[in-house]
Short mmCIF file of C-alpha atoms and ligand atoms in Angstrom, two decimals:
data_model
loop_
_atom_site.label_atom_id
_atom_site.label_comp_id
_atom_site.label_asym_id
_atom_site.label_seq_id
_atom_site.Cartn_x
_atom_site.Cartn_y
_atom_site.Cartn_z
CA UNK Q 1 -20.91 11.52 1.21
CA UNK Q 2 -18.62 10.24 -1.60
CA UNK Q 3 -16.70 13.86 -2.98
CA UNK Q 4 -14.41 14.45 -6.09
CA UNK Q 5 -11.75 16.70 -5.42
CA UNK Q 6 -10.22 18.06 -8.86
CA UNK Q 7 -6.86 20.39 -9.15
CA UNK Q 8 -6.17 21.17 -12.94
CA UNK Q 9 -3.85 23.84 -13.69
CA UNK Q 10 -2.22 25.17 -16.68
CA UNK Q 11 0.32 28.21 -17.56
CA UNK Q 12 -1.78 30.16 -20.31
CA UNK Q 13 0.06 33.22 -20.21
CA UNK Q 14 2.31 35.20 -18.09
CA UNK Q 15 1.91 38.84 -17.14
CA UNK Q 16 5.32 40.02 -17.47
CA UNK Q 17 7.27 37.31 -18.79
CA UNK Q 18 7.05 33.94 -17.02
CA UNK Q 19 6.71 35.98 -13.43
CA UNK Q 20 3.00 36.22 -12.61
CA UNK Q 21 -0.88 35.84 -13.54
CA UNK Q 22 -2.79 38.54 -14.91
CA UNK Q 23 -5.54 39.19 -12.83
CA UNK Q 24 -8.32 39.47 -15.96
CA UNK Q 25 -7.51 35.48 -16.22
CA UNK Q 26 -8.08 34.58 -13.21
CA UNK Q 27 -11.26 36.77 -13.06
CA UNK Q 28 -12.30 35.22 -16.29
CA UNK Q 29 -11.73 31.08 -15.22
CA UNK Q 30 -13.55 31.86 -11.95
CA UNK Q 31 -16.79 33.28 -14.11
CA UNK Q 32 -16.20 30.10 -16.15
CA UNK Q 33 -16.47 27.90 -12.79
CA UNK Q 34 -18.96 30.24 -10.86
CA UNK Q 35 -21.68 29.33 -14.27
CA UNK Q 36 -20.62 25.48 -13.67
CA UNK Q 37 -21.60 25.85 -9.83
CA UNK Q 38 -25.18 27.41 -11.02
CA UNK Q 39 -25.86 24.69 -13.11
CA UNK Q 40 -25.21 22.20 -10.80
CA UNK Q 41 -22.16 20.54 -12.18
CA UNK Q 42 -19.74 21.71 -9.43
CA UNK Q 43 -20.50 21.27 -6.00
CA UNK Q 44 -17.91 24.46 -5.23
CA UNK Q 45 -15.12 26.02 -6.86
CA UNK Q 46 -11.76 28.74 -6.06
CA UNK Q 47 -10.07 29.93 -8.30
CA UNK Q 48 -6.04 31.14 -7.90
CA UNK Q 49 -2.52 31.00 -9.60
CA UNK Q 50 0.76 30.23 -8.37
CA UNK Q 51 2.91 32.54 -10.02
CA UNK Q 52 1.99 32.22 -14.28
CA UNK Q 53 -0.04 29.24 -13.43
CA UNK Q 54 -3.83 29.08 -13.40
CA UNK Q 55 -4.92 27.21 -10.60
CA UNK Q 56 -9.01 25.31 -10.59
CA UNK Q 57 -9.73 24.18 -7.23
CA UNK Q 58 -13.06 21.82 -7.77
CA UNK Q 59 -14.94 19.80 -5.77
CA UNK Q 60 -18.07 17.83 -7.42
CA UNK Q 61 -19.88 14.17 -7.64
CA UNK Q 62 -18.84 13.33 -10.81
CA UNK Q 63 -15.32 10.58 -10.18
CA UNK Q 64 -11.89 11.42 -11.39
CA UNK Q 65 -11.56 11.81 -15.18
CA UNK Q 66 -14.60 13.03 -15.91
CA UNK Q 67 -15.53 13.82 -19.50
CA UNK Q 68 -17.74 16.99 -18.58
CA UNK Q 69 -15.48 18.33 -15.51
CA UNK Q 70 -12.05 17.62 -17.77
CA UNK Q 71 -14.20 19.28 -20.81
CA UNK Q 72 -15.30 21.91 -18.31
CA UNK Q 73 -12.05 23.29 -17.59
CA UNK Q 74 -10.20 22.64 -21.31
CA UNK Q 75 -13.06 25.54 -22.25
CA UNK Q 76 -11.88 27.53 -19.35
CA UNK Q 77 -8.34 27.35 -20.72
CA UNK Q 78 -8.96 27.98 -23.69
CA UNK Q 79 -11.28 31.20 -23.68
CA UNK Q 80 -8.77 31.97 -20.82
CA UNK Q 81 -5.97 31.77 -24.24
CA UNK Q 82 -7.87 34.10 -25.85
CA UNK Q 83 -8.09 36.60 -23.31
CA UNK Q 84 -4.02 36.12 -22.44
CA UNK Q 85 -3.52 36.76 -26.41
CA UNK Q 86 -5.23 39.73 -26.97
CA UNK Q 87 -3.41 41.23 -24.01
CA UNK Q 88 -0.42 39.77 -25.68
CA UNK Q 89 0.30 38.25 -22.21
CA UNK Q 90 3.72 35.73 -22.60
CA UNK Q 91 3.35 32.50 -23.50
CA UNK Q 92 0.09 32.56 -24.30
CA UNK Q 93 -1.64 29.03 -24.19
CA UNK Q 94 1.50 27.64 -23.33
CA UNK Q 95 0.52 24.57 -21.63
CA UNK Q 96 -2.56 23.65 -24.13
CA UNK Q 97 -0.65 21.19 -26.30
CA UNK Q 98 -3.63 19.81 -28.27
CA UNK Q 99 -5.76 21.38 -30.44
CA UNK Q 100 -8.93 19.97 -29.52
CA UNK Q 101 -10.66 18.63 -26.19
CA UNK Q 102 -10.63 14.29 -26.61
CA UNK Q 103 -12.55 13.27 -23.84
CA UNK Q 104 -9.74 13.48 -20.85
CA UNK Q 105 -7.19 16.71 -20.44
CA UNK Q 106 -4.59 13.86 -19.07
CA UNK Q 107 -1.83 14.20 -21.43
CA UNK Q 108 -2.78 17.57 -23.27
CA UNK Q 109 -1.00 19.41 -20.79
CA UNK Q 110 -2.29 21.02 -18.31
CA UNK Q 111 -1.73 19.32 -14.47
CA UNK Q 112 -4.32 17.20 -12.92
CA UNK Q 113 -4.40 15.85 -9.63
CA UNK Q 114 -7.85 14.50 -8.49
CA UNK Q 115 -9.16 12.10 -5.42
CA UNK Q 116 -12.66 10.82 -4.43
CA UNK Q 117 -12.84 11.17 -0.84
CA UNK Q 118 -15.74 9.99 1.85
CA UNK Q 119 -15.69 13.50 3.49
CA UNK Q 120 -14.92 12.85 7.20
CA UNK Q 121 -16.68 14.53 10.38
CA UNK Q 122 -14.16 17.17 10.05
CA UNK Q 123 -11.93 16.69 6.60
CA UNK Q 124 -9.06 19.38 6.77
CA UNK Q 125 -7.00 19.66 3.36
CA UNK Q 126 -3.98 21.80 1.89
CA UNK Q 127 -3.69 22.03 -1.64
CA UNK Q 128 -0.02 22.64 -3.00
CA UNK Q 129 1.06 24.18 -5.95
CA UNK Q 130 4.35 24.95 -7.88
CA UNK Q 131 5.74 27.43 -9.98
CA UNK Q 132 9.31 27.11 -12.07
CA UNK Q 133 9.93 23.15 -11.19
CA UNK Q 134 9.07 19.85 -12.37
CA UNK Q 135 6.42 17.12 -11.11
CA UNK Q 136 8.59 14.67 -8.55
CA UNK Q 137 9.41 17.93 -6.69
CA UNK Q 138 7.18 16.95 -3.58
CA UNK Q 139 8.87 13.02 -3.24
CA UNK Q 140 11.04 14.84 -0.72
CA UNK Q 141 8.73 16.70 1.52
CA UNK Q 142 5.92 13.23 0.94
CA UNK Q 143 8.29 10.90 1.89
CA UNK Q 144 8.71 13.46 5.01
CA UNK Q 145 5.22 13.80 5.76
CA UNK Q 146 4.43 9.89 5.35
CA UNK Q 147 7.40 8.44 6.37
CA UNK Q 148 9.84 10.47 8.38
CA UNK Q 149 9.43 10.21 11.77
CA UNK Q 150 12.15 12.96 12.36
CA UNK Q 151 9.34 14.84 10.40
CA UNK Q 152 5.85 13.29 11.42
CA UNK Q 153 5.88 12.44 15.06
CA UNK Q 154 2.52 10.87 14.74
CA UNK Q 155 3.29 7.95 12.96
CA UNK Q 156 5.50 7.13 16.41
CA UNK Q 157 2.92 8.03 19.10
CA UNK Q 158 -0.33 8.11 17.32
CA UNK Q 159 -1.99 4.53 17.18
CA UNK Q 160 -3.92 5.19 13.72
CA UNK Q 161 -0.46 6.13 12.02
CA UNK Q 162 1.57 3.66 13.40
CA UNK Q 163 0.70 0.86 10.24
CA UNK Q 164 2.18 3.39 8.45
CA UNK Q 165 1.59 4.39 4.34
CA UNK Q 166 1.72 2.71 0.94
CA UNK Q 167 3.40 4.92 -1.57
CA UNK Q 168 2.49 4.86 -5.70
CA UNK Q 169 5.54 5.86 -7.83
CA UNK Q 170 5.32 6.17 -11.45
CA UNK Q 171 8.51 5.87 -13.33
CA UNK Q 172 7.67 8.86 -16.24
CA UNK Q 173 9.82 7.94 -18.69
CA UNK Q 174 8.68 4.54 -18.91
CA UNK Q 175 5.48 4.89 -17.89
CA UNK Q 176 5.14 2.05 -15.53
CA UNK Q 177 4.38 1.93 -11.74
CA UNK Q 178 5.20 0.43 -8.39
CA UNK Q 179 3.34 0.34 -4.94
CA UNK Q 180 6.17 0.21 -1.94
CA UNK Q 181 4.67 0.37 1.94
CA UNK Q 182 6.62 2.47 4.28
CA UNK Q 183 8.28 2.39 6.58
CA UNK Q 184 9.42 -1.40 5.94
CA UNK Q 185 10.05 -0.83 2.14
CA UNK Q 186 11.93 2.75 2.84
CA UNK Q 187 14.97 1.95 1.53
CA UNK Q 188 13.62 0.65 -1.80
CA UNK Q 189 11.34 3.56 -2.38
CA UNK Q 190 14.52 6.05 -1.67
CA UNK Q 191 16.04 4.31 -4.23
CA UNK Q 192 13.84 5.35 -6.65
CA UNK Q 193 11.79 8.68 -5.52
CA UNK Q 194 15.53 10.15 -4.57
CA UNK Q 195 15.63 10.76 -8.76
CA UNK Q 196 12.87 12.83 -8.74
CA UNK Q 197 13.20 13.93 -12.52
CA UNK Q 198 12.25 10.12 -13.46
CA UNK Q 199 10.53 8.65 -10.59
CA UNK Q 200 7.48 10.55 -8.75
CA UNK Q 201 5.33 9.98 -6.11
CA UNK Q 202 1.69 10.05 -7.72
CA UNK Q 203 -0.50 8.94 -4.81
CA UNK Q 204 -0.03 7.85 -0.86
CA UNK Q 205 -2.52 5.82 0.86
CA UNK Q 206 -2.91 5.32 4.91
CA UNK Q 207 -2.41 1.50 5.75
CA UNK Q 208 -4.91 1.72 8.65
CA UNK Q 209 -7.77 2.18 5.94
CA UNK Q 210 -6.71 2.08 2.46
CA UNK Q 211 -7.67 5.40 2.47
CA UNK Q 212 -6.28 8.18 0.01
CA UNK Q 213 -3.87 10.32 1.41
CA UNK Q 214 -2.53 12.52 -1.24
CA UNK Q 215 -2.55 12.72 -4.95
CA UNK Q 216 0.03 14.92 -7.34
CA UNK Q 217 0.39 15.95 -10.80
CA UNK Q 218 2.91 13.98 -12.28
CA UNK Q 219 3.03 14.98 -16.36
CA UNK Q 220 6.06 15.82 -17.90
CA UNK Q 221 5.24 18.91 -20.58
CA UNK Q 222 8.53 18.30 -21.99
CA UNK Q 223 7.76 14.24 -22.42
CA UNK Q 224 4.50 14.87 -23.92
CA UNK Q 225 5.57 17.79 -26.09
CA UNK Q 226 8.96 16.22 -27.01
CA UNK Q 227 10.72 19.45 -26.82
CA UNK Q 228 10.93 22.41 -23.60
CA UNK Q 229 7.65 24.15 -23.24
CA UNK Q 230 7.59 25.21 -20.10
CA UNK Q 231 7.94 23.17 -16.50
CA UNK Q 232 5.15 21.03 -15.33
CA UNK Q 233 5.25 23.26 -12.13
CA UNK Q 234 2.85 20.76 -10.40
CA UNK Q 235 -0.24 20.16 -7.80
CA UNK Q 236 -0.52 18.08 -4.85
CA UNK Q 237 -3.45 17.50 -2.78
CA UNK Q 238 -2.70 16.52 0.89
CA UNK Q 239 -5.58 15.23 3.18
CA UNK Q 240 -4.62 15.97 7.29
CA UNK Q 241 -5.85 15.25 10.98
CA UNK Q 242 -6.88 11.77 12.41
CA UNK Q 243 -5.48 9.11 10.39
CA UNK Q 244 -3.56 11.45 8.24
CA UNK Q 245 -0.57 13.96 9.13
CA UNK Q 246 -1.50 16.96 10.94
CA UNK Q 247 -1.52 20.37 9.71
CA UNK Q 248 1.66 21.45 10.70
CA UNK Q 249 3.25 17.80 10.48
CA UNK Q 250 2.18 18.42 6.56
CA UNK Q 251 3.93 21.57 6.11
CA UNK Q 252 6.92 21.14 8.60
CA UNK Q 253 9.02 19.62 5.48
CA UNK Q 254 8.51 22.57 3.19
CA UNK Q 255 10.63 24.66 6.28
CA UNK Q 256 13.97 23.12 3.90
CA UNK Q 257 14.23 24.80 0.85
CA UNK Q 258 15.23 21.61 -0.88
CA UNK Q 259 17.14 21.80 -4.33
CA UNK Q 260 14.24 21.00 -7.33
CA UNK Q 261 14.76 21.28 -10.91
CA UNK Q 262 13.29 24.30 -12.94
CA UNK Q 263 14.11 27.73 -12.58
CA UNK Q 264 15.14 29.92 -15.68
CA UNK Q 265 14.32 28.29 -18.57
CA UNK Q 266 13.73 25.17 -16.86
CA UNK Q 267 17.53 24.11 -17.17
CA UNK Q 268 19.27 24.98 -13.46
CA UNK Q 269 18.50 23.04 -10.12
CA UNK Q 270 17.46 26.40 -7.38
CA UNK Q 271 15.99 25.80 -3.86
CA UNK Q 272 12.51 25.68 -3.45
CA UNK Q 273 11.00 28.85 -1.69
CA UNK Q 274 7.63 28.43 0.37
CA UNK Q 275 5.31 31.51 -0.24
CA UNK Q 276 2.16 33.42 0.51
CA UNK Q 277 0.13 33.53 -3.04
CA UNK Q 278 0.57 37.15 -3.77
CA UNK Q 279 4.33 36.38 -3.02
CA UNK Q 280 4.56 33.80 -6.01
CA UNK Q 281 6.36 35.85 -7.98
CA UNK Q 282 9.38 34.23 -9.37
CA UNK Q 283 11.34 37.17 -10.60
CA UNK Q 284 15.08 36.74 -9.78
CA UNK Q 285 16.30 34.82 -13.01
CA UNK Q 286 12.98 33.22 -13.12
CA UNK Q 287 12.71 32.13 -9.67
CA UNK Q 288 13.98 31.04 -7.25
CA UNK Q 289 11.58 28.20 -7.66
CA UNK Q 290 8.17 28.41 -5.35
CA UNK Q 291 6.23 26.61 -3.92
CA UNK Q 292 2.09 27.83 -2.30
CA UNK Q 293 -0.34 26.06 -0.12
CA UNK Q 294 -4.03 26.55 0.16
CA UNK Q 295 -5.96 24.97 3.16
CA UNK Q 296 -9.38 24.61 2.94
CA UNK Q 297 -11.95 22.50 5.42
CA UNK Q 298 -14.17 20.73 3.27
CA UNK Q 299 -17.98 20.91 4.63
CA UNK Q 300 -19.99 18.75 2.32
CA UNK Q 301 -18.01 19.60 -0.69
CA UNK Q 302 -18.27 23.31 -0.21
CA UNK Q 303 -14.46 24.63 -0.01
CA UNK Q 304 -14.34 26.35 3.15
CA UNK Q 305 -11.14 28.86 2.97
CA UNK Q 306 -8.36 29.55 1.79
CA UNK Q 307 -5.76 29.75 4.44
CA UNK Q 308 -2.78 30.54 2.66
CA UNK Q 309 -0.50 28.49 4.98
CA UNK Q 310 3.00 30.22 3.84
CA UNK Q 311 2.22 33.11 4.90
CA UNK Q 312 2.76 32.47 8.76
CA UNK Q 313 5.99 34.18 9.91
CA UNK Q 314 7.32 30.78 10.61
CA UNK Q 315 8.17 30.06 7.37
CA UNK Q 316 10.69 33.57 7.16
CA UNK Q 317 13.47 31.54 8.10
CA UNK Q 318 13.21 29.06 4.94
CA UNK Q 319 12.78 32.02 2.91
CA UNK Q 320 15.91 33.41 4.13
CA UNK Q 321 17.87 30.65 3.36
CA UNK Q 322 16.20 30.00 0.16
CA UNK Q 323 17.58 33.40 -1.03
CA UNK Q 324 21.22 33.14 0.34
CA UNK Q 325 20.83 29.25 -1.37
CA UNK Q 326 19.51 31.11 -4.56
CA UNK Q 327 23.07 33.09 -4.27
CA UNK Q 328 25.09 30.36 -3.73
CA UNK Q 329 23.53 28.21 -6.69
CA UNK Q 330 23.70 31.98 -9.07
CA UNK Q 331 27.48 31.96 -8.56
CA UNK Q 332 28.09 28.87 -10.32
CA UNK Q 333 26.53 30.80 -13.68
CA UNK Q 334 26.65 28.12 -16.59
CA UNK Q 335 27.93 24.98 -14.42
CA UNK Q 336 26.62 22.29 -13.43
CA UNK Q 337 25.24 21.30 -10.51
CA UNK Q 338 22.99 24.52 -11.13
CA UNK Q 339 22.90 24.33 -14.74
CA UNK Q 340 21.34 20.70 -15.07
CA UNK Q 341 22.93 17.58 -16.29
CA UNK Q 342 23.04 17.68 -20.10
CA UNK Q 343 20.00 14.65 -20.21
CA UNK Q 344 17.90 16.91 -17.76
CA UNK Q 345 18.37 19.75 -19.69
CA UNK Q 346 15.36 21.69 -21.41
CA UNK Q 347 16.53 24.02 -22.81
CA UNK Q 348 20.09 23.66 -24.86
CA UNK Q 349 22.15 24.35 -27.91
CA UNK Q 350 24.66 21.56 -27.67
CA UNK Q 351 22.89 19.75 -30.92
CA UNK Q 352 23.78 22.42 -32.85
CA UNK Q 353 27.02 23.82 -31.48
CA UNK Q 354 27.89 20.01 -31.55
CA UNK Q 355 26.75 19.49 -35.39
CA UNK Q 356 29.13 22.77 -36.26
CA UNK Q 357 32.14 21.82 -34.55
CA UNK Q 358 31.83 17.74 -35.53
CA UNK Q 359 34.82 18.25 -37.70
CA UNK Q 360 36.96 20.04 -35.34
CA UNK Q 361 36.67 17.18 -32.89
CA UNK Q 362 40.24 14.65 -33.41
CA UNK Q 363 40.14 11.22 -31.62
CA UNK Q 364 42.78 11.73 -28.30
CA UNK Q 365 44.28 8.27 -30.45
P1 13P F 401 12.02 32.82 -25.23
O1 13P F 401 12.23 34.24 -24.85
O2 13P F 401 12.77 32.39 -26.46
O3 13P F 401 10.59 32.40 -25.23
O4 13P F 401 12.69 31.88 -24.12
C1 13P F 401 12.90 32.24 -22.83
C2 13P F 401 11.94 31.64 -21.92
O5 13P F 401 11.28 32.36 -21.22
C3 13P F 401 11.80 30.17 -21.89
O6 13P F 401 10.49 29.79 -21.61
P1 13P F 402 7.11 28.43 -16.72
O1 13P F 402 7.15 26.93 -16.90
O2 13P F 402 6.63 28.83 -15.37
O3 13P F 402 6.32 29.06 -17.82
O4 13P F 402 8.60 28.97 -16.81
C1 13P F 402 9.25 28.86 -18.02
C2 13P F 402 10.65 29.38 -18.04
O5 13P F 402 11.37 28.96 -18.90
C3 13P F 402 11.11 30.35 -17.07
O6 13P F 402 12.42 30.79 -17.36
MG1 MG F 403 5.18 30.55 -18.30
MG1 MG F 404 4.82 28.34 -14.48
#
């Protein structure tokens, strides 16, 4: 049975500041989604945030892009604006950069990552999600999952890995992309995926069948709005078991709490910090940057779960360093490499402090 899987999130308010969901919204979207499952439209639903961001978890038979699923959850949003204004939550509607729905959310703001899937005999999937960093955050731990064999020991001693996977990147600045197959093309694809703020993984496919392996959100808020909104803090949808990574060879790379972009006001590179849900709560100067993941077994589209993978005791360690990283990268204040490069930057006042001191600047010559 052919399945859609659909992941659209969107901050539309924080409750306080940029640090956390108010539980109204999310109680709101998943009436929104629960009517869409009585009529028929959704197969299943599960609703969930990672930290300020809204989080739709949808499986149905409709394809990616889908004018009534996309239109489905730009209503969802939106009432879910009105509720965040009226409890003058911050930010409210932040990632809805359009004023009206136009037939596909892609490029209005809000994070999609979708597949169509034949659901297997047993079809085991974690859905990752992102708060306070930028899409291209998951090339690292990817390339890991699909291509590291210091990482994934199956694609050494399991026969169905062995082909190995075919990686998508989309350059998104220049909006163009490029197909490389692992491991034989490794070093090209490092090349490019090891700038994660212009080159992201969008979607890895097994060589053994073609089939989809993962899928992320790769829009840039600040590209589409031309000016800092917010981060993208993105989605990725991981399928596991058989010809796929296992479970824990899908979340071993997330036990590094690798340096990402984001953080406070989306200007300073922080480490990454692997969380339960109710532990995305990016407080200390916004952050430090976290990441969530939600595994489900899918049983004919119905979402069976969530295991909130994080939350195992295995992961303390990671957090642990994550913090004394977060320390480390706080000391440096206003310098780079935690503040970002002044291109990466979101958030700055050079224009201006530039434009006022123009005449104070002499040539050295
Ligand atoms: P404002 O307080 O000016 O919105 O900026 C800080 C911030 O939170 C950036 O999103
Ligand atoms: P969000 O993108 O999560 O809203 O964070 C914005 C920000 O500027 C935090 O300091
Ligand atoms: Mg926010
Ligand atoms: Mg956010």
């Amino acid at each position: 049975m052919k399945i859609t899987l659909s992941v659209i999130k969107a901050d539309i308010g924080g409750y306080v500041g940029h640090s956390e969901s108010h539980p109204d919204i999310l109680a709101q979207a998943a009436r929104s989604l629960a009517k869409a499952k009585q009529s028929g439209l959704l197969i299943d639903y599960y609703v969930t945030k990672c930290g300020d961001d809204l989080q739709l978890i949808m499986t149905h038979k409709m394809g990616e892009e889908n004018e009534k699923i996309h239109k489905l959850v730009w209503d969802t949003f939106v009432e879910g604006t009105k509720l965040a204004k009226a409890l003058k939550l911050y930010g409210a509607g932040q990632d809805l950069l359009a004023d009206a729905f136009s037939g596909n959310i892609k490029g209005m703001g809000p994070g999609v990552a979708e597949m169509v899937i034949e659901e297997r005999k047993s079809e085991p999937i974690i859905i990752f999600m992102a708060d306070k960093t930028s899409a291209g955050s998951w090339n690292m731990p990817l390339y890991k999952m699909f291509a590291d064999p210091f990482n994934t020991i199956g694609l050494v001693i399991a026969s169905n890995m062995h082909k190995g996977f075919a990686f998508d990147v989309h350059d998104v600045k220049e909006h163009k992309k490029i197909t490389f197959n692992a491991p034989e093309e490794i070093y090209d694809l490092l090349v490019f995926i090891g700038a994660p703020s212009r080159y992201a993984v969008k979607a890895v496919y097994s060589r053994e069948t073609n089939e989809i392996a993962s899928v992320s959100s790769t829009q840039r808020l600040s590209l589409i709005a031309g000016r800092y909104v917010g981060k993208d803090d993105p989605v990725c949808i991981v399928r596991t078991q058989g010809i796929f990574p296992a479970v824990g060879e899908v979340l071993e790379p997330f036990t590094l709490p690798h340096l990402v972009e984001g953080w406070m006001r989306g200007s300073h590179h922080g480490p990454l910090m692997p969380v339960s849900a109710p532990d995305s709560t990016p407080t200390r100067f916004d952050g430090p940057p976290r990441a969530t993941a939600a595994g489900f077994q899918l049983a004919d589209g119905k979402l069976v779960g969530p295991r909130d993978m994080f939350a195992d005791k295995s992961f303390d360690l990671a957090r642990q360093q994550a913090n004394e990283i977060a320390n480390y990268m706080r000391r440096h204040g206003p310098f780079e490499p935690h503040r970002l490069p002044l291109e990466e930057m979101e958030y700055t006042t050079m224009p201006e402090v530039a434009k006022k001191l123009e005449g104070r600047f002499t040539h050295l010559d």
